[in-house]
PDB file of C-alpha atoms in Angstrom:
ATOM      1  CA  MET P   1      -1.177   7.930  -5.313  1.00 41.00           C
ATOM      2  CA  SER P   2      -4.041   8.332  -2.894  1.00 45.00           C
ATOM      3  CA  ASN P   3      -7.662   7.637  -3.728  1.00 40.00           C
ATOM      4  CA  ARG P   4      -8.148  11.393  -4.157  1.00 46.00           C
ATOM      5  CA  LYS P   5      -6.000  11.590  -7.235  1.00 49.00           C
ATOM      6  CA  TRP P   6      -3.600   8.890  -8.537  1.00 43.00           C
ATOM      7  CA  PHE P   7      -5.458   6.035  -7.028  1.00 41.00           C
ATOM      8  CA  GLY P   8      -8.225   6.621  -9.714  1.00 37.00           C
ATOM      9  CA  LEU P   9      -5.575   5.838 -12.329  1.00 34.00           C
ATOM     10  CA  LEU P  10      -4.594   2.713 -10.334  1.00 30.00           C
ATOM     11  CA  LYS P  11      -8.135   1.511 -10.266  1.00 20.00           C
ATOM     12  CA  ASN P  12      -8.437   1.964 -14.051  1.00 26.00           C
ATOM     13  CA  THR P  13      -5.305  -0.146 -14.650  1.00 33.00           C
ATOM     14  CA  ALA P  14      -5.775  -2.588 -11.923  1.00 35.00           C
ATOM     15  CA  ILE P  15      -5.657  -5.689 -14.317  1.00 30.00           C
ATOM     16  CA  ALA P  16      -2.455  -4.578 -15.946  1.00 35.00           C
ATOM     17  CA  VAL P  17      -1.030  -3.961 -12.494  1.00 38.00           C
ATOM     18  CA  THR P  18      -1.962  -7.327 -11.196  1.00 37.00           C
ATOM     19  CA  ALA P  19      -0.720  -8.949 -14.332  1.00 36.00           C
ATOM     20  CA  ALA P  20       2.786  -7.235 -13.925  1.00 39.00           C
ATOM     21  CA  ALA P  21       2.877  -8.201 -10.328  1.00 39.00           C
ATOM     22  CA  THR P  22       2.338 -11.884 -11.220  1.00 34.00           C
ATOM     23  CA  MET P  23       5.165 -11.780 -13.693  1.00 36.00           C
ATOM     24  CA  PHE P  24       7.437 -10.868 -10.660  1.00 40.00           C
ATOM     25  CA  GLY P  25       6.029 -13.272  -8.221  1.00 36.00           C
ATOM     26  CA  LEU P  26       3.793 -10.828  -6.430  1.00 35.00           C
ATOM     27  CA  ALA P  27       0.267 -12.065  -7.354  1.00 32.00           C
ATOM     28  CA  SER P  28      -1.924 -15.128  -7.781  1.00 27.00           C
ATOM     29  CA  PRO P  29      -0.742 -17.354 -10.734  1.00 26.00           C
ATOM     30  CA  ALA P  30      -4.441 -17.671 -11.666  1.00 27.00           C
ATOM     31  CA  LEU P  31      -4.165 -14.134 -12.827  1.00 25.00           C
ATOM     32  CA  ALA P  32      -0.961 -14.596 -14.871  1.00 25.00           C
ATOM     33  CA  SER P  33      -0.510 -13.091 -18.235  1.00 26.00           C
ATOM     34  CA  PRO P  34       2.401 -13.579 -20.753  1.00 28.00           C
ATOM     35  CA  ALA P  35       5.571 -12.137 -19.558  1.00 32.00           C
ATOM     36  CA  SER P  36       7.621  -9.757 -21.436  1.00 34.00           C
ATOM     37  CA  GLU P  37      11.178  -8.420 -20.709  1.00 34.00           C
ATOM     38  CA  PRO P  38      10.811  -5.287 -18.626  1.00 32.00           C
ATOM     39  CA  PRO P  39      12.482  -2.099 -19.556  1.00 30.00           C
ATOM     40  CA  GLN P  40      16.215  -2.041 -18.426  1.00 30.00           C
ATOM     41  CA  THR P  41      16.860   1.724 -17.848  1.00 32.00           C
ATOM     42  CA  ASN P  42      14.602   4.550 -17.453  1.00 35.00           C
ATOM     43  CA  VAL P  43      11.458   4.711 -15.385  1.00 39.00           C
ATOM     44  CA  VAL P  44       9.970   8.200 -15.119  1.00 70.00           C
ATOM     45  CA  GLY P  45      13.632   9.653 -15.498  1.00 75.00           C
ATOM     46  CA  GLY P  46      15.257   6.949 -13.324  1.00 79.00           C
ATOM     47  CA  THR P  47      18.028   4.554 -13.595  1.00 89.00           C
ATOM     48  CA  ARG P  48      18.424   1.087 -12.058  1.00 92.00           C
ATOM     49  CA  ALA P  49      19.617   1.057  -8.602  1.00 94.00           C
ATOM     50  CA  ALA P  50      22.570  -1.210  -7.535  1.00 96.00           C
ATOM     51  CA  GLN P  51      22.085  -4.371  -5.467  1.00 96.00           C
ATOM     52  CA  GLY P  52      22.424  -3.277  -1.808  1.00 94.00           C
ATOM     53  CA  GLU P  53      22.206   0.360  -2.581  1.00 96.00           C
ATOM     54  CA  PHE P  54      18.689   0.881  -0.653  1.00 97.00           C
ATOM     55  CA  PRO P  55      18.467  -2.255   1.246  1.00 96.00           C
ATOM     56  CA  TRP P  56      15.607  -1.110   3.465  1.00 97.00           C
ATOM     57  CA  MET P  57      13.285  -0.764   0.394  1.00 98.00           C
ATOM     58  CA  VAL P  58      10.255  -3.198   0.391  1.00 98.00           C
ATOM     59  CA  ARG P  59       7.982  -4.334  -2.249  1.00 97.00           C
ATOM     60  CA  LEU P  60       4.440  -5.166  -1.126  1.00 98.00           C
ATOM     61  CA  SER P  61       2.300  -7.792  -2.880  1.00 97.00           C
ATOM     62  CA  MET P  62      -0.682  -5.427  -3.435  1.00 96.00           C
ATOM     63  CA  GLY P  63       1.763  -3.326  -5.832  1.00 95.00           C
ATOM     64  CA  CYS P  64       2.900  -0.733  -3.337  1.00 96.00           C
ATOM     65  CA  GLY P  65       6.270   0.203  -1.890  1.00 97.00           C
ATOM     66  CA  ALA P  66       7.312   0.447   1.669  1.00 98.00           C
ATOM     67  CA  ALA P  67      10.302   1.058   3.877  1.00 98.00           C
ATOM     68  CA  LEU P  68      11.593  -1.075   6.830  1.00 98.00           C
ATOM     69  CA  TYR P  69      11.034   0.877   9.917  1.00 98.00           C
ATOM     70  CA  SER P  70      11.757  -1.794  12.556  1.00 98.00           C
ATOM     71  CA  ARG P  71      12.740  -5.418  12.449  1.00 97.00           C
ATOM     72  CA  GLN P  72       9.050  -6.348  12.113  1.00 98.00           C
ATOM     73  CA  ILE P  73       7.217  -3.348  10.796  1.00 98.00           C
ATOM     74  CA  VAL P  74       7.299  -1.536   7.537  1.00 98.00           C
ATOM     75  CA  VAL P  75       5.893   1.895   6.821  1.00 98.00           C
ATOM     76  CA  THR P  76       3.803   2.390   3.630  1.00 98.00           C
ATOM     77  CA  ALA P  77       0.910   4.609   2.499  1.00 98.00           C
ATOM     78  CA  ALA P  78      -2.614   4.453   4.075  1.00 98.00           C
ATOM     79  CA  HIS P  79      -4.170   4.244   0.593  1.00 97.00           C
ATOM     80  CA  CYS P  80      -2.296   0.974  -0.008  1.00 97.00           C
ATOM     81  CA  VAL P  81      -4.321  -0.742   2.634  1.00 97.00           C
ATOM     82  CA  SER P  82      -8.139  -0.889   3.373  1.00 95.00           C
ATOM     83  CA  ARG P  83      -8.342  -0.735   7.176  1.00 96.00           C
ATOM     84  CA  THR P  84      -6.732  -1.334  10.454  1.00 98.00           C
ATOM     85  CA  GLY P  85      -6.947  -4.856  11.874  1.00 98.00           C
ATOM     86  CA  ALA P  86      -5.539  -8.474  11.341  1.00 98.00           C
ATOM     87  CA  ASN P  87      -4.297  -9.141   7.897  1.00 98.00           C
ATOM     88  CA  THR P  88      -2.302 -12.007   6.726  1.00 98.00           C
ATOM     89  CA  SER P  89      -2.709 -11.482   2.959  1.00 97.00           C
ATOM     90  CA  ILE P  90       0.226  -9.113   2.333  1.00 98.00           C
ATOM     91  CA  THR P  91       3.768 -10.415   1.369  1.00 98.00           C
ATOM     92  CA  ALA P  92       6.691  -8.132   1.767  1.00 98.00           C
ATOM     93  CA  THR P  93       9.794  -8.672  -0.298  1.00 97.00           C
ATOM     94  CA  PHE P  94      13.077  -7.648   0.810  1.00 94.00           C
ATOM     95  CA  GLY P  95      16.692  -7.552   0.050  1.00 94.00           C
ATOM     96  CA  VAL P  96      16.733  -7.495  -3.719  1.00 96.00           C
ATOM     97  CA  VAL P  97      16.501  -4.927  -6.628  1.00 96.00           C
ATOM     98  CA  ASP P  98      15.370  -7.789  -9.087  1.00 97.00           C
ATOM     99  CA  LEU P  99      12.073  -8.988  -7.978  1.00 96.00           C
ATOM    100  CA  GLN P 100      12.600 -12.335  -9.814  1.00 95.00           C
ATOM    101  CA  SER P 101      15.891 -12.931  -7.805  1.00 96.00           C
ATOM    102  CA  SER P 102      15.979 -16.290  -5.891  1.00 96.00           C
ATOM    103  CA  ALA P 103      17.717 -14.330  -2.927  1.00 95.00           C
ATOM    104  CA  ALA P 104      14.520 -12.344  -2.214  1.00 96.00           C
ATOM    105  CA  VAL P 105      13.345 -12.500   1.323  1.00 96.00           C
ATOM    106  CA  LYS P 106       9.618 -12.801   1.701  1.00 97.00           C
ATOM    107  CA  ILE P 107       7.686 -12.403   4.834  1.00 98.00           C
ATOM    108  CA  LYS P 108       3.818 -12.284   5.423  1.00 98.00           C
ATOM    109  CA  SER P 109       1.924  -9.664   7.219  1.00 98.00           C
ATOM    110  CA  THR P 110       0.040 -10.201  10.463  1.00 98.00           C
ATOM    111  CA  TYR P 111      -1.749  -6.917  11.075  1.00 98.00           C
ATOM    112  CA  VAL P 112      -2.080  -3.482   9.518  1.00 98.00           C
ATOM    113  CA  HIS P 113      -2.582  -0.119  11.295  1.00 98.00           C
ATOM    114  CA  ARG P 114      -4.036   2.374   9.122  1.00 98.00           C
ATOM    115  CA  SER P 115      -3.605   6.263  10.020  1.00 98.00           C
ATOM    116  CA  PRO P 116      -6.862   7.309  11.736  1.00 97.00           C
ATOM    117  CA  THR P 117      -6.736  10.753  10.215  1.00 97.00           C
ATOM    118  CA  TYR P 118      -6.170   9.637   6.508  1.00 97.00           C
ATOM    119  CA  ASP P 119      -8.487  11.490   4.102  1.00 89.00           C
ATOM    120  CA  THR P 120      -9.472  13.979   6.646  1.00 94.00           C
ATOM    121  CA  ALA P 121      -8.671  17.775   6.668  1.00 94.00           C
ATOM    122  CA  THR P 122      -5.587  16.720   8.922  1.00 95.00           C
ATOM    123  CA  GLY P 123      -4.124  14.499   6.325  1.00 96.00           C
ATOM    124  CA  GLY P 124      -1.988  11.381   7.196  1.00 97.00           C
ATOM    125  CA  ASP P 125      -1.356   9.193   4.259  1.00 98.00           C
ATOM    126  CA  TRP P 126       0.539   6.454   6.289  1.00 98.00           C
ATOM    127  CA  ALA P 127       0.147   3.018   7.477  1.00 98.00           C
ATOM    128  CA  LEU P 128       2.218   0.388   9.303  1.00 98.00           C
ATOM    129  CA  ILE P 129       2.361  -3.417   8.481  1.00 98.00           C
ATOM    130  CA  LYS P 130       3.369  -5.867  10.953  1.00 98.00           C
ATOM    131  CA  LEU P 131       5.313  -8.786   9.685  1.00 98.00           C
ATOM    132  CA  ALA P 132       4.983 -12.452  10.991  1.00 98.00           C
ATOM    133  CA  SER P 133       8.700 -12.702  11.614  1.00 98.00           C
ATOM    134  CA  PRO P 134      11.624 -10.150  11.724  1.00 97.00           C
ATOM    135  CA  ALA P 135      13.383  -9.027   8.714  1.00 97.00           C
ATOM    136  CA  PRO P 136      17.004 -10.433   8.625  1.00 94.00           C
ATOM    137  CA  ALA P 137      19.473  -8.491  10.935  1.00 95.00           C
ATOM    138  CA  SER P 138      21.550  -7.841   7.851  1.00 93.00           C
ATOM    139  CA  ILE P 139      18.998  -5.452   6.459  1.00 95.00           C
ATOM    140  CA  PRO P 140      19.349  -1.977   7.809  1.00 96.00           C
ATOM    141  CA  LEU P 141      16.423   0.221   8.812  1.00 98.00           C
ATOM    142  CA  LEU P 142      15.358   3.656   7.396  1.00 98.00           C
ATOM    143  CA  PRO P 143      14.738   6.129  10.046  1.00 98.00           C
ATOM    144  CA  LEU P 144      12.090   8.721   9.974  1.00 98.00           C
ATOM    145  CA  ALA P 145      12.903  12.513   9.883  1.00 98.00           C
ATOM    146  CA  GLU P 146      11.619  13.685  13.140  1.00 96.00           C
ATOM    147  CA  THR P 147      12.025  17.485  12.576  1.00 96.00           C
ATOM    148  CA  LYS P 148      11.517  19.662   9.456  1.00 96.00           C
ATOM    149  CA  ALA P 149      15.181  20.321   9.208  1.00 97.00           C
ATOM    150  CA  TYR P 150      15.514  17.938   6.247  1.00 98.00           C
ATOM    151  CA  ASP P 151      12.260  19.018   4.390  1.00 97.00           C
ATOM    152  CA  ASN P 152      14.041  20.718   1.631  1.00 97.00           C
ATOM    153  CA  GLY P 153      16.877  20.373  -0.949  1.00 96.00           C
ATOM    154  CA  THR P 154      17.188  17.386  -3.286  1.00 96.00           C
ATOM    155  CA  PHE P 155      15.633  14.043  -2.417  1.00 96.00           C
ATOM    156  CA  ASP P 156      16.058  10.495  -3.721  1.00 95.00           C
ATOM    157  CA  ILE P 157      12.966   8.409  -4.802  1.00 96.00           C
ATOM    158  CA  ILE P 158      12.893   4.682  -5.688  1.00 95.00           C
ATOM    159  CA  GLY P 159      10.333   2.098  -6.795  1.00 94.00           C
ATOM    160  CA  TRP P 160       9.180  -0.755  -9.114  1.00 94.00           C
ATOM    161  CA  GLY P 161       6.348   1.372 -10.362  1.00 91.00           C
ATOM    162  CA  ALA P 162       5.358   2.212 -13.822  1.00 88.00           C
ATOM    163  CA  ALA P 163       7.811   3.605 -16.402  1.00 78.00           C
ATOM    164  CA  SER P 164       5.264   6.019 -17.808  1.00 84.00           C
ATOM    165  CA  GLU P 165       1.801   7.143 -16.764  1.00 87.00           C
ATOM    166  CA  GLY P 166      -0.513   4.135 -16.883  1.00 84.00           C
ATOM    167  CA  GLY P 167       2.355   1.826 -17.864  1.00 84.00           C
ATOM    168  CA  ALA P 168       3.456  -1.612 -16.400  1.00 85.00           C
ATOM    169  CA  GLN P 169       5.079  -2.286 -13.237  1.00 89.00           C
ATOM    170  CA  GLN P 170       8.939  -2.901 -13.427  1.00 90.00           C
ATOM    171  CA  ARG P 171      11.113  -5.795 -12.531  1.00 93.00           C
ATOM    172  CA  TYR P 172      14.113  -3.956 -11.346  1.00 94.00           C
ATOM    173  CA  LEU P 173      14.212  -1.206  -8.699  1.00 94.00           C
ATOM    174  CA  LEU P 174      14.787   2.204 -10.180  1.00 92.00           C
ATOM    175  CA  LYS P 175      15.937   5.346  -8.734  1.00 94.00           C
ATOM    176  CA  ALA P 176      15.802   9.001  -9.448  1.00 93.00           C
ATOM    177  CA  LYS P 177      16.321  12.496  -7.650  1.00 94.00           C
ATOM    178  CA  VAL P 178      13.720  15.202  -7.377  1.00 94.00           C
ATOM    179  CA  ASN P 179      13.824  18.735  -5.967  1.00 94.00           C
ATOM    180  CA  PHE P 180      11.790  20.146  -3.141  1.00 97.00           C
ATOM    181  CA  VAL P 181       8.837  22.327  -4.421  1.00 97.00           C
ATOM    182  CA  THR P 182       7.524  24.944  -2.013  1.00 97.00           C
ATOM    183  CA  ASP P 183       3.938  24.722  -0.781  1.00 97.00           C
ATOM    184  CA  ALA P 184       2.954  27.884  -2.621  1.00 97.00           C
ATOM    185  CA  THR P 185       4.424  26.594  -5.934  1.00 96.00           C
ATOM    186  CA  CYS P 186       2.785  23.346  -5.443  1.00 97.00           C
ATOM    187  CA  LYS P 187      -0.613  25.027  -4.842  1.00 96.00           C
ATOM    188  CA  ALA P 188      -0.010  27.378  -7.804  1.00 96.00           C
ATOM    189  CA  ALA P 189      -0.024  24.073 -10.186  1.00 95.00           C
ATOM    190  CA  GLY P 190      -3.854  24.317  -9.778  1.00 95.00           C
ATOM    191  CA  GLY P 191      -6.494  21.432 -10.024  1.00 94.00           C
ATOM    192  CA  SER P 192      -6.078  19.075  -7.069  1.00 94.00           C
ATOM    193  CA  TYR P 193      -2.977  20.820  -5.979  1.00 96.00           C
ATOM    194  CA  ALA P 194      -4.973  23.759  -4.720  1.00 96.00           C
ATOM    195  CA  ASP P 195      -6.232  21.506  -1.901  1.00 95.00           C
ATOM    196  CA  LEU P 196      -2.614  20.651  -0.745  1.00 97.00           C
ATOM    197  CA  ILE P 197      -2.734  20.118   3.007  1.00 97.00           C
ATOM    198  CA  ALA P 198       0.515  22.177   3.706  1.00 95.00           C
ATOM    199  CA  ASN P 199       1.172  20.825   7.152  1.00 95.00           C
ATOM    200  CA  ALA P 200       0.756  17.168   6.034  1.00 97.00           C
ATOM    201  CA  GLU P 201       2.142  17.029   2.673  1.00 98.00           C
ATOM    202  CA  ILE P 202       5.382  17.886   0.822  1.00 98.00           C
ATOM    203  CA  CYS P 203       5.819  18.284  -2.841  1.00 97.00           C
ATOM    204  CA  ALA P 204       8.867  17.510  -4.993  1.00 96.00           C
ATOM    205  CA  GLY P 205       9.598  17.304  -8.620  1.00 94.00           C
ATOM    206  CA  ASN P 206      10.910  19.051 -11.700  1.00 90.00           C
ATOM    207  CA  ILE P 207       8.376  21.742 -12.226  1.00 90.00           C
ATOM    208  CA  PRO P 208       9.980  23.489 -15.298  1.00 89.00           C
ATOM    209  CA  ASN P 209      10.371  20.337 -17.495  1.00 89.00           C
ATOM    210  CA  GLY P 210       8.669  17.314 -15.783  1.00 88.00           C
ATOM    211  CA  GLY P 211      10.006  14.052 -16.782  1.00 90.00           C
ATOM    212  CA  ILE P 212      11.167  12.763 -13.233  1.00 87.00           C
ATOM    213  CA  ASP P 213       8.642  11.456 -10.813  1.00 91.00           C
ATOM    214  CA  THR P 214       7.037   8.504  -8.874  1.00 92.00           C
ATOM    215  CA  CYS P 215       4.200   6.795 -10.677  1.00 92.00           C
ATOM    216  CA  GLN P 216       1.670   4.116 -10.348  1.00 91.00           C
ATOM    217  CA  GLY P 217       3.032   1.214  -8.205  1.00 93.00           C
ATOM    218  CA  ASP P 218       5.345   3.363  -6.329  1.00 95.00           C
ATOM    219  CA  SER P 219       2.741   4.301  -3.705  1.00 95.00           C
ATOM    220  CA  GLY P 220       3.825   3.965  -0.079  1.00 97.00           C
ATOM    221  CA  GLY P 221       7.544   3.956  -0.990  1.00 96.00           C
ATOM    222  CA  PRO P 222       9.991   6.359   0.613  1.00 97.00           C
ATOM    223  CA  MET P 223      11.312   9.774  -0.341  1.00 97.00           C
ATOM    224  CA  PHE P 224      14.578  10.292   1.448  1.00 97.00           C
ATOM    225  CA  ARG P 225      17.803  12.331   1.684  1.00 98.00           C
ATOM    226  CA  LYS P 226      21.068  12.360   3.768  1.00 97.00           C
ATOM    227  CA  ASP P 227      20.969  13.971   7.204  1.00 96.00           C
ATOM    228  CA  ASN P 228      23.930  16.110   8.602  1.00 95.00           C
ATOM    229  CA  ALA P 229      25.702  13.004   9.676  1.00 96.00           C
ATOM    230  CA  GLY P 230      25.538  11.548   6.120  1.00 96.00           C
ATOM    231  CA  ALA P 231      22.859   8.805   6.962  1.00 97.00           C
ATOM    232  CA  TRP P 232      19.668   8.271   5.044  1.00 98.00           C
ATOM    233  CA  VAL P 233      16.490   9.615   6.638  1.00 98.00           C
ATOM    234  CA  GLN P 234      12.840   9.416   5.244  1.00 98.00           C
ATOM    235  CA  VAL P 235      11.130  12.764   4.562  1.00 98.00           C
ATOM    236  CA  GLY P 236       8.227  11.464   2.617  1.00 98.00           C
ATOM    237  CA  ILE P 237       5.916   8.681   1.558  1.00 98.00           C
ATOM    238  CA  VAL P 238       4.593   8.492  -2.081  1.00 96.00           C
ATOM    239  CA  SER P 239       1.170   9.711  -1.896  1.00 96.00           C
ATOM    240  CA  TRP P 240      -0.445  11.284  -4.993  1.00 95.00           C
ATOM    241  CA  GLY P 241      -0.262  13.635  -7.980  1.00 94.00           C
ATOM    242  CA  GLU P 242      -1.869  14.465 -11.197  1.00 94.00           C
ATOM    243  CA  GLY P 243      -0.528  11.939 -13.588  1.00 91.00           C
ATOM    244  CA  CYS P 244       3.152  11.064 -13.597  1.00 92.00           C
ATOM    245  CA  ALA P 245       6.162  13.289 -14.370  1.00 92.00           C
ATOM    246  CA  ARG P 246       3.954  15.935 -16.034  1.00 94.00           C
ATOM    247  CA  LYS P 247       5.483  19.406 -16.456  1.00 93.00           C
ATOM    248  CA  GLY P 248       4.163  21.703 -13.871  1.00 93.00           C
ATOM    249  CA  LYS P 249       2.718  18.879 -11.827  1.00 95.00           C
ATOM    250  CA  PRO P 250       4.896  17.777  -8.986  1.00 95.00           C
ATOM    251  CA  GLY P 251       4.639  14.578  -6.927  1.00 95.00           C
ATOM    252  CA  VAL P 252       3.046  14.781  -3.450  1.00 97.00           C
ATOM    253  CA  TYR P 253       4.319  12.899  -0.574  1.00 97.00           C
ATOM    254  CA  THR P 254       3.201  12.501   3.082  1.00 98.00           C
ATOM    255  CA  GLU P 255       5.331  14.772   5.212  1.00 98.00           C
ATOM    256  CA  VAL P 256       6.880  12.335   7.448  1.00 98.00           C
ATOM    257  CA  SER P 257       8.235  14.989  10.028  1.00 98.00           C
ATOM    258  CA  THR P 258       4.591  15.946  10.744  1.00 98.00           C
ATOM    259  CA  PHE P 259       3.570  12.296  11.544  1.00 98.00           C
ATOM    260  CA  ALA P 260       6.870  10.858  12.947  1.00 98.00           C
ATOM    261  CA  ALA P 261       5.549  10.978  16.617  1.00 98.00           C
ATOM    262  CA  ALA P 262       2.137   9.217  15.641  1.00 98.00           C
ATOM    263  CA  ILE P 263       3.967   6.617  13.699  1.00 98.00           C
ATOM    264  CA  LYS P 264       6.336   5.936  16.495  1.00 98.00           C
ATOM    265  CA  ALA P 265       3.640   5.762  19.026  1.00 98.00           C
ATOM    266  CA  ALA P 266       1.464   3.421  16.658  1.00 98.00           C
ATOM    267  CA  ALA P 267       4.429   1.149  16.152  1.00 98.00           C
ATOM    268  CA  ALA P 268       5.016   0.880  19.837  1.00 98.00           C
ATOM    269  CA  LYS P 269       1.749  -0.722  20.241  1.00 97.00           C
ATOM    270  CA  LEU P 270       1.968  -3.522  17.406  1.00 96.00           C
TER     271      LEU P 270
END
């Protein structure tokens, strides 16, 4: 959900998003609003993930997702952070599907690296957040796809984002599957999709029917699939789209294979 497209909707619902985050222990109590029981099943066509199913998934306190790249670095979207530099304001939550669980591991940030090519013709909606201490060794990492070999097929998406376009954030981690959409088909969706950066972005969704998608609050989270060895590999980062789960309007993700080398180099310097 970049500031080009979905981020506009995020700005318009910032108060609701902050209130929902407070319900789940992710925002200042001063901004709290009355809590209500969150939906238990579907979020944009998804179902609830099992505890431990995607252990490298991270929730960030600004209302974005991320994935554990190394013991002390998470990968998220550039549009989730404002700039490169020291930053101790972000809290990363690990190890749970229920954001209210007392078993959650929470670690503060120390530094943010924002892609220098973000919002340019080159694209690059990715960022790294360095943590103040390492994540527990029991939490596995999610490796990046370093070639385009896995930029096809069926992908998995997960997040604590809205259950519907403009809706509230969720308490429980939800999952869904989406199909690869070719660049030509994605561009043919019209509107903002005509400006798709083919070498930097990858599309996925249910073009004929809609109903399955990432949404506000899922930004920065991973899109992933199994590699030839049966291990999870990250192929995308939730970036933008026109609305959520609309028919003929797929989700657009940062193409991780394009930026894997740059991400690896930046991480080595943090």
